[in-house]
mmCIF file of C-alpha atoms in Angstrom:
data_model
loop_
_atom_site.group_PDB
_atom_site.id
_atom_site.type_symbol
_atom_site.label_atom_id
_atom_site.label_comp_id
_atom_site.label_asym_id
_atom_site.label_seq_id
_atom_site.Cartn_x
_atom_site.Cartn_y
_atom_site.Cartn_z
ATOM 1 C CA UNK Q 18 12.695 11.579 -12.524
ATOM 2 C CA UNK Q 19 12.380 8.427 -10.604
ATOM 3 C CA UNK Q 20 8.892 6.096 -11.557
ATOM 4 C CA UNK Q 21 6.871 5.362 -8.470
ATOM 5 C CA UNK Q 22 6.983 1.853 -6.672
ATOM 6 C CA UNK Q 23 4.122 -0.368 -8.383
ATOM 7 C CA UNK Q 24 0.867 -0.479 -6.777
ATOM 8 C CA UNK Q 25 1.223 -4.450 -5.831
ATOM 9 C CA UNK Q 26 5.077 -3.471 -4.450
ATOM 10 C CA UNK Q 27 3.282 -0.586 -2.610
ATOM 11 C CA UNK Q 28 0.776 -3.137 -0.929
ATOM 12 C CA UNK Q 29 3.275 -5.815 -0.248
ATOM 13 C CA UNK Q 30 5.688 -3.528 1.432
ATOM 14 C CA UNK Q 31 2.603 -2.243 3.096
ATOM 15 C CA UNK Q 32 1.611 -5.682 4.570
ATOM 16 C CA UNK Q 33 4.731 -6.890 5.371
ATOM 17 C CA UNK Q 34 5.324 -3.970 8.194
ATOM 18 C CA UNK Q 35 1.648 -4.286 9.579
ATOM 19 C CA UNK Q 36 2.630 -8.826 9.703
ATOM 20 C CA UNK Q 37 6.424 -7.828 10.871
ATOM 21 C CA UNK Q 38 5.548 -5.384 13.751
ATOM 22 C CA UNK Q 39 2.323 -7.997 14.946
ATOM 23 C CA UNK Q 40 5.005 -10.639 15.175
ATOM 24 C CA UNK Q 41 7.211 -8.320 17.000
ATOM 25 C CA UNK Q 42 4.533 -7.133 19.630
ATOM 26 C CA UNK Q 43 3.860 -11.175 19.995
ATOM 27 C CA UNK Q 44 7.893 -11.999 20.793
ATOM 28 C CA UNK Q 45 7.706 -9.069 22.957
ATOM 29 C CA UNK Q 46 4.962 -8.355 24.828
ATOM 30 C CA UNK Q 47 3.867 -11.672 25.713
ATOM 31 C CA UNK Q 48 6.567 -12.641 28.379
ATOM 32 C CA UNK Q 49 5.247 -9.988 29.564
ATOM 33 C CA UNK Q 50 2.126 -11.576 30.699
ATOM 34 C CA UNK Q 51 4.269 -14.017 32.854
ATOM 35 C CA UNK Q 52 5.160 -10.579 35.292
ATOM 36 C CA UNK Q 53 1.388 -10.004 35.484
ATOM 37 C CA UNK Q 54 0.558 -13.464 36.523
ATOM 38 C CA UNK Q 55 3.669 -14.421 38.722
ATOM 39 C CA UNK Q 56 1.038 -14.567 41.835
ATOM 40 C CA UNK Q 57 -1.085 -16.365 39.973
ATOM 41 C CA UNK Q 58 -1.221 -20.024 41.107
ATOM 42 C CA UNK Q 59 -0.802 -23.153 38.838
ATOM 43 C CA UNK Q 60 0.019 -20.450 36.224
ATOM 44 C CA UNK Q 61 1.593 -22.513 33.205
ATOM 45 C CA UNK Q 62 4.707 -20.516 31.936
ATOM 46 C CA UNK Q 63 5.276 -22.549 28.681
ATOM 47 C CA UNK Q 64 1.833 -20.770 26.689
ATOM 48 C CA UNK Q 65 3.306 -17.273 26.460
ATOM 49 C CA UNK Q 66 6.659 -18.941 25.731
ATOM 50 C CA UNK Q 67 5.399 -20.842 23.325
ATOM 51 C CA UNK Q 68 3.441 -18.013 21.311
ATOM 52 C CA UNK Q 69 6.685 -15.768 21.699
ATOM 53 C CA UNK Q 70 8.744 -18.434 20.077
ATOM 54 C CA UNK Q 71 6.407 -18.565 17.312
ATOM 55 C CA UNK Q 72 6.107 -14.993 16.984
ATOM 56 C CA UNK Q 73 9.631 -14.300 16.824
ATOM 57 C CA UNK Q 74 10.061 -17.411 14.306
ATOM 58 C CA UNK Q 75 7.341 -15.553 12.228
ATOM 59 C CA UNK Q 76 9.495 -12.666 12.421
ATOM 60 C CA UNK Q 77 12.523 -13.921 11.221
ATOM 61 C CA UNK Q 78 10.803 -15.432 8.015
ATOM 62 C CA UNK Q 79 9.199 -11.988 7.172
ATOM 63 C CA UNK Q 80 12.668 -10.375 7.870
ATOM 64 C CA UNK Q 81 14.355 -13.013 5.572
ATOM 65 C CA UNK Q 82 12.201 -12.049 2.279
ATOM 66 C CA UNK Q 83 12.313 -7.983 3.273
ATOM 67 C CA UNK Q 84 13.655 -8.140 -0.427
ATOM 68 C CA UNK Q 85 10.712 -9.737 -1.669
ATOM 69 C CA UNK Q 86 7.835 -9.115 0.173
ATOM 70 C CA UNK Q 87 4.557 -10.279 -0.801
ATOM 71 C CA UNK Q 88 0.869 -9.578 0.291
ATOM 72 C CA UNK Q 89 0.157 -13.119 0.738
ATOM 73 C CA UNK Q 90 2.974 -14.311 3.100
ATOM 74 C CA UNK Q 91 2.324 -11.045 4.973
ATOM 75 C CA UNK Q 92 -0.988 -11.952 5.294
ATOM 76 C CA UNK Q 93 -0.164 -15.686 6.109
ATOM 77 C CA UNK Q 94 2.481 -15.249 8.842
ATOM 78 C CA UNK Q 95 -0.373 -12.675 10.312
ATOM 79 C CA UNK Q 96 -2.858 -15.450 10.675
ATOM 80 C CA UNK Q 97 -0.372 -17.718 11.689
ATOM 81 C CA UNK Q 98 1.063 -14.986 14.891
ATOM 82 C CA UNK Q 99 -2.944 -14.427 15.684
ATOM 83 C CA UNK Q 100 -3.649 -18.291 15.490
ATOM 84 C CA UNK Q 101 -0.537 -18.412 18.627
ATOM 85 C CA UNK Q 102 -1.586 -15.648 20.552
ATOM 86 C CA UNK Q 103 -5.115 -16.869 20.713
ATOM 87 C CA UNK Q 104 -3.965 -20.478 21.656
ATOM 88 C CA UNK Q 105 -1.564 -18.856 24.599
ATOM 89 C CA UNK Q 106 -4.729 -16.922 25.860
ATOM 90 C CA UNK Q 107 -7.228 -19.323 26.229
ATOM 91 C CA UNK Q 108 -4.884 -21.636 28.276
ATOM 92 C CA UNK Q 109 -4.000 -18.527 30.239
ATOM 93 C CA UNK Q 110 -7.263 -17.441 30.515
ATOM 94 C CA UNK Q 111 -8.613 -20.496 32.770
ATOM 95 C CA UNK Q 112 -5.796 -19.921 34.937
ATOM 96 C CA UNK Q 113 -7.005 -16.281 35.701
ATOM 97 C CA UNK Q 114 -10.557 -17.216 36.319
ATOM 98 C CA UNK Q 115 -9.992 -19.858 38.885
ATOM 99 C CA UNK Q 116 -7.752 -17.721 40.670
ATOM 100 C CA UNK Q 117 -8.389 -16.091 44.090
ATOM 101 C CA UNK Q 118 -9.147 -12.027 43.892
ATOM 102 C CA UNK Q 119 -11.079 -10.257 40.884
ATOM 103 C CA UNK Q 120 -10.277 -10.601 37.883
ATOM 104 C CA UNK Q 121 -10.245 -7.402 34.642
ATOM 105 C CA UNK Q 122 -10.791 -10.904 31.791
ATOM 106 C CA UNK Q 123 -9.813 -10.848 28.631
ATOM 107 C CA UNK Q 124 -7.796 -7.790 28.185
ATOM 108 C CA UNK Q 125 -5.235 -9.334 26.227
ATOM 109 C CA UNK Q 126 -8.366 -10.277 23.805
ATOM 110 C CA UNK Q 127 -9.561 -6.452 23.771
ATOM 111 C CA UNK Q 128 -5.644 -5.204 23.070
ATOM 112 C CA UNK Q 129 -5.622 -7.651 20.218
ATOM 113 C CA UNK Q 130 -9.030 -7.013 18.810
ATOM 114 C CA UNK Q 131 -7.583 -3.571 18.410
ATOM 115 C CA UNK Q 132 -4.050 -4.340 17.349
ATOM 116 C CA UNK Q 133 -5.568 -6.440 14.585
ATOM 117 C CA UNK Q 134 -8.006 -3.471 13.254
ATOM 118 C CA UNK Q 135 -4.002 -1.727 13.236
ATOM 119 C CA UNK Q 136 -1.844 -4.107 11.429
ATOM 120 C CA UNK Q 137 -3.982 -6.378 9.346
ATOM 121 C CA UNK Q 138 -2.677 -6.628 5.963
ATOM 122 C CA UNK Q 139 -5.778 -5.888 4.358
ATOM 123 C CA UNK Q 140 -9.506 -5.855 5.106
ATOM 124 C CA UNK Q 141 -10.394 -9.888 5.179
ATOM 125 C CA UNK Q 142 -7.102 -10.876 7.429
ATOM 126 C CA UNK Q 143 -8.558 -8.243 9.709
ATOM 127 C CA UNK Q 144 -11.791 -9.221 10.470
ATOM 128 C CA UNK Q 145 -10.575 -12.754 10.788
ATOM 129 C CA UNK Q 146 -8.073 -11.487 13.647
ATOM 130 C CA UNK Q 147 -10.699 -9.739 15.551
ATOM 131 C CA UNK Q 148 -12.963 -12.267 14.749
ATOM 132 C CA UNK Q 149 -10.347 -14.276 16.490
ATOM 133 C CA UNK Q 150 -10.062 -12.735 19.466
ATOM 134 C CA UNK Q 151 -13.565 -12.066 20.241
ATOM 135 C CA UNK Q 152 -14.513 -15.785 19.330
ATOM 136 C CA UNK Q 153 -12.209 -16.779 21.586
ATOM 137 C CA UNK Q 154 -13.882 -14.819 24.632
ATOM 138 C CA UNK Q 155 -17.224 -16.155 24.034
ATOM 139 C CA UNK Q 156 -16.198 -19.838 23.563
ATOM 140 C CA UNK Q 157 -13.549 -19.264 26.434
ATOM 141 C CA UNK Q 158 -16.590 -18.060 29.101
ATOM 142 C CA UNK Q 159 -19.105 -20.636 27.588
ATOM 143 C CA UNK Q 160 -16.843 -23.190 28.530
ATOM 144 C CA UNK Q 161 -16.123 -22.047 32.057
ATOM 145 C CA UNK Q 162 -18.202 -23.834 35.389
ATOM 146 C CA UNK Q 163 -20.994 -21.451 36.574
ATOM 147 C CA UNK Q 164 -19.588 -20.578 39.299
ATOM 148 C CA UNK Q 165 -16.120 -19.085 37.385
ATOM 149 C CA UNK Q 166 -18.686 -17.322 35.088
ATOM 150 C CA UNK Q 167 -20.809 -15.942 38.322
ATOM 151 C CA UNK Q 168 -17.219 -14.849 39.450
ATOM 152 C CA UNK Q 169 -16.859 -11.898 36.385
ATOM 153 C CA UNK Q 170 -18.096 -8.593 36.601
ATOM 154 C CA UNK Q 171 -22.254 -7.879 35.491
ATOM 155 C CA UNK Q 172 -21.862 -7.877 31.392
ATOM 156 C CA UNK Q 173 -18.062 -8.159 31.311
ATOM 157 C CA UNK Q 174 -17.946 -10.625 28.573
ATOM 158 C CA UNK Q 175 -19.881 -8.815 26.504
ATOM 159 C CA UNK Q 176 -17.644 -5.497 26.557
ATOM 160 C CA UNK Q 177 -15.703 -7.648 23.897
ATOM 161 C CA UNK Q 178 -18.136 -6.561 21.439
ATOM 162 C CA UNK Q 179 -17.650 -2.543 22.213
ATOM 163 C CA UNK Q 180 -13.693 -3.314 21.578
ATOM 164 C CA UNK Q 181 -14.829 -5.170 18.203
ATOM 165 C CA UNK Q 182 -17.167 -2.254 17.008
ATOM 166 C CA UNK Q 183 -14.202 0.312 17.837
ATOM 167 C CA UNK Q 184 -11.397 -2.475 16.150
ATOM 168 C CA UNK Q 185 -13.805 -3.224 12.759
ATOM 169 C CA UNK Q 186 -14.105 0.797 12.770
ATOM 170 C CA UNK Q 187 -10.653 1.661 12.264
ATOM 171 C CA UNK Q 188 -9.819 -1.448 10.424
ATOM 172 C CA UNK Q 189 -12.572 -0.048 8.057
ATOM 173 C CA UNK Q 190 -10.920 2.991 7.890
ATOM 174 C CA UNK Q 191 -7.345 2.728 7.393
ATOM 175 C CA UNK Q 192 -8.339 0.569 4.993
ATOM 176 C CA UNK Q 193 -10.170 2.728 2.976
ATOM 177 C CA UNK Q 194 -7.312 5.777 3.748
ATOM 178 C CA UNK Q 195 -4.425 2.952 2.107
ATOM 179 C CA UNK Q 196 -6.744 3.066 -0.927
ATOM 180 C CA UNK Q 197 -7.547 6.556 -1.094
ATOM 181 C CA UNK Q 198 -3.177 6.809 -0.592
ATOM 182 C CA UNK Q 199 -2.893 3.728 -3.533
ATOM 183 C CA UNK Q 200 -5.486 5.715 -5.914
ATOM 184 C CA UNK Q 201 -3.358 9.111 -5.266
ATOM 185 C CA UNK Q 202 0.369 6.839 -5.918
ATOM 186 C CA UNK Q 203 -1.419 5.803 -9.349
ATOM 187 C CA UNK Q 204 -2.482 9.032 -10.590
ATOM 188 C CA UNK Q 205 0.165 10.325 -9.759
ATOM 189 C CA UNK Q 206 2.574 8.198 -11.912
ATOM 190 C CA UNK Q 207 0.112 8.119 -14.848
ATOM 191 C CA UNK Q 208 0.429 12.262 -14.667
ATOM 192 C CA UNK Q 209 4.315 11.650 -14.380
ATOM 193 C CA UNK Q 210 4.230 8.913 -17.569
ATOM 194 C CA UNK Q 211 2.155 11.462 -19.433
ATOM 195 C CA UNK Q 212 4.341 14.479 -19.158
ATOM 196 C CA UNK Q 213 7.353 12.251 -19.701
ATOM 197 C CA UNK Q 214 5.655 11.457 -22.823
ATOM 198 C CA UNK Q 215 4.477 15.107 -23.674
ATOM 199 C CA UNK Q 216 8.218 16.374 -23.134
ATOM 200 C CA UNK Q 217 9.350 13.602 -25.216
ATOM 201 C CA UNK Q 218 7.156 14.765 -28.473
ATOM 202 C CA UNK Q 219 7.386 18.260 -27.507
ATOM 203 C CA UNK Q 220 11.294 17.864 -28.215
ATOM 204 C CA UNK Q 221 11.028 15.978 -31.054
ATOM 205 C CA UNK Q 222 8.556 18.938 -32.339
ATOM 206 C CA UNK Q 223 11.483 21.040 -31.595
ATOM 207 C CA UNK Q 224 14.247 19.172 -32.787
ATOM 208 C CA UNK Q 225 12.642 18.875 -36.295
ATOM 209 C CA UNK Q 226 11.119 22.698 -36.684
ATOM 210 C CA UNK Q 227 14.694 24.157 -38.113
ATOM 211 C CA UNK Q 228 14.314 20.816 -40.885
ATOM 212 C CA UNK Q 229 10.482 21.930 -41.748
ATOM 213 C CA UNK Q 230 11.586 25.479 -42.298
ATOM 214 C CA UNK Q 231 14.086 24.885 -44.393
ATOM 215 C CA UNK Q 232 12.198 22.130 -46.490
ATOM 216 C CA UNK Q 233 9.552 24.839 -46.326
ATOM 217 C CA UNK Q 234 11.853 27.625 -47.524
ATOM 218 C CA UNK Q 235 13.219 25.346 -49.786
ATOM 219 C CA UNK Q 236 10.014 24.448 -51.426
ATOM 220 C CA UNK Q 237 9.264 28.132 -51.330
ATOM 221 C CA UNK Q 238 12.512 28.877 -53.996
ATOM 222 C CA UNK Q 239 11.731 25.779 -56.421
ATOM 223 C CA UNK Q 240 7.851 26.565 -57.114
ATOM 224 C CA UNK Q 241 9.582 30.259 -58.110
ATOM 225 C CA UNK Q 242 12.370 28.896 -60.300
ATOM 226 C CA UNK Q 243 10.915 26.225 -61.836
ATOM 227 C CA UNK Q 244 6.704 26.167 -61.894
ATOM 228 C CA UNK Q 245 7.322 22.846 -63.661
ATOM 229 C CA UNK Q 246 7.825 20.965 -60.498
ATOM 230 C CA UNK Q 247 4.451 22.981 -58.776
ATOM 231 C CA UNK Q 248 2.826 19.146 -58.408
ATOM 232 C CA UNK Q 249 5.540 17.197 -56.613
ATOM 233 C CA UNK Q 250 6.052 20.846 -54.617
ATOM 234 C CA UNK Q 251 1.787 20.829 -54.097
ATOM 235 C CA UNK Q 252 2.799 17.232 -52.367
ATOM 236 C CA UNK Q 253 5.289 18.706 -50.195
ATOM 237 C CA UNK Q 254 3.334 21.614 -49.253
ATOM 238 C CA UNK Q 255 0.799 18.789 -48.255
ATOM 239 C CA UNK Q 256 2.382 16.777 -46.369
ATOM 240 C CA UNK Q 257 4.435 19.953 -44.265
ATOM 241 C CA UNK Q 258 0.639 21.606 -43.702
ATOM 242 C CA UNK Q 259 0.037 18.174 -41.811
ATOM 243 C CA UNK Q 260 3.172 18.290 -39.426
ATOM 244 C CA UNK Q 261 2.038 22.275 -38.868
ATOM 245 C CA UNK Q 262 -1.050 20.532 -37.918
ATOM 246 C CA UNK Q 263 0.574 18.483 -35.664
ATOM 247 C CA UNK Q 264 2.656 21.031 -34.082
ATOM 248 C CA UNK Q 265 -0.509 23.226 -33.349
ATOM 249 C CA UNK Q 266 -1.959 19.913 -31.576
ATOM 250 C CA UNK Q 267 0.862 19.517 -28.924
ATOM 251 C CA UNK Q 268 1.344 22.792 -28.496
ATOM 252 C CA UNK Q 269 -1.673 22.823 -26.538
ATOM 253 C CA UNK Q 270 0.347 20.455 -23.632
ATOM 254 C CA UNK Q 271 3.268 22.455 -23.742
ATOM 255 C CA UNK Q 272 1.451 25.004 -20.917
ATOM 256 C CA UNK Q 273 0.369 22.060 -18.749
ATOM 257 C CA UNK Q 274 4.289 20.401 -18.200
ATOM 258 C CA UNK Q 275 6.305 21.470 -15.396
ATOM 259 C CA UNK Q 276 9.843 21.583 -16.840
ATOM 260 C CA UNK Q 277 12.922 21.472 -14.657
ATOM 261 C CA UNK Q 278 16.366 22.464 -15.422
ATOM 262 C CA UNK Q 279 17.332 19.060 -16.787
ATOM 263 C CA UNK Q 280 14.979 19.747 -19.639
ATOM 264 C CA UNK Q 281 16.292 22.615 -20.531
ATOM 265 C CA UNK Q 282 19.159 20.843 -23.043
ATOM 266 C CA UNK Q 283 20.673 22.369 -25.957
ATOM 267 C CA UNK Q 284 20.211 18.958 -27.673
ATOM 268 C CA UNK Q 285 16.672 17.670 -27.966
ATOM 269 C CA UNK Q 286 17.843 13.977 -28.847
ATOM 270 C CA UNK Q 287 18.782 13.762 -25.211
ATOM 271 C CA UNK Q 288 15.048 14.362 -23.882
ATOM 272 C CA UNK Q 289 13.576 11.810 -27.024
ATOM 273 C CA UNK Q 290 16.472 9.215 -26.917
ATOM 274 C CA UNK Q 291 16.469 9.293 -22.618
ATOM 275 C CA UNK Q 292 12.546 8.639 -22.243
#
């Protein structure tokens, strides 16, 4: 049977998806914000550009150690891709609110308030992302003239915080559902250790049972032919009462293994030697 991944393999592997796939949507989606503000005027191109490049960078440094992933580049490069995106969007940002028509602000903030509760590596690299995001908001609209601010919808700045309850909320719990999943992954490889182990002593209890008998039987003959030897036999009785002893003990976890057919070997040695 094949041992299960490591818990610490099991959370890098973990992490590096969640910082691969936010560097991804970063290359991705934000070119994507050019097509939305292509009426916009004195819209600067280079910002989403910019963040893209570094996301897909990011990207190809997480794809280069796939092999050997750890939590704490995973959680670094994350950081780093959030750190970009929130850079890009609060130059963007100013261009939106000074331009003619109404204005939906900060969506990009809400989608990555809620991307971040998604594909944090773990709990603290989460709340720092939507941390991020909604930090940026409120310094981004404390910094704007009063008359851009008078511009936004009634209480539009503050719908940030809705999109940061609902982000914190699932961060919380996927969190907690990886280390319900982690707990499960390490029970369940102590259970397969400890009925490796079981078989392993159970065959051995097998493999020497046809020896005891015969020293048994053997023992048996001498004390009847010659009552001279009846205290080295009284020894060997002894000591064989003690293995019975032993035998009675793990034949109490021979009812709780689940044995396949590659237990089932004519040669015992093979289970013993092979674990």
């Amino acid at each position: 049977m094949i041992p299960a991944a490591t818990h610490e393999t099991q959370r890098s592997q973990y992490s590096w998806r969640g910082a691969l796939l936010a560097c991804g949507l970063n290359a991705v989606g934000m070119p994507m914000d050019l097509l939305v503000s292509r009426d916009i005027p004195n819209m600067p191109a280079w910002p989403p550009f910019a963040s893209s490049a570094a996301g897909a960078a990011l990207a190809i440094v997480m794809l280069a150690r796939r092999r050997h992933p750890t939590a704490r580049l995973a959680t670094t490069v994350f950081l780093l891709n959030t750190l970009a995106i929130l850079v890009a969007l609060w130059i963007t940002s100013g261009a939106y609110a000074a331009a003619p028509g109404r204005w939906i602000p900060f969506q990009a903030n809400k989608l990555g308030a809620l991307a971040a509760g998604v594909l944090a590596p773990d709990l603290a690299s989460g709340i720092i992302g939507i941390g991020g995001f909604v930090g940026m908001v409120l310094l981004r609209y404390a910094t704007f003239p009063p008359a851009l601010q008078r511009r936004l919808p009634i209480g539009e700045v503050w719908v940030i915080f809705i999109y940061a309850v609902f982000a914190l909320a699932i961060l919380g719990y996927r969190v907690h559902s990886v280390s319900l999943a982690r707990r499960v992954l390490r029970m369940r490889t102590e259970s397969i250790a400890t009925q490796r182990l079981a078989r392993a002593f159970l065959a051995l209890r097998d493999f020497t049972n046809t020896p005891l008998q015969t020293i048994e039987l053997s023992a048996h003959i001498l004390r009847a032919r010659c009552p001279e030897l009846a205290p080295v036999l009284d020894r060997v009785d002894r000591s064989l009462d003690r293995l019975h002893r032993l035998n009675h003990a793990l034949a109490v976890y021979e009812a709780r293994i689940d044995w396949t057919e590659d237990d089932l070997t004519p040669d015992p040695t093979v289970l013993v030697i092979g674990h």
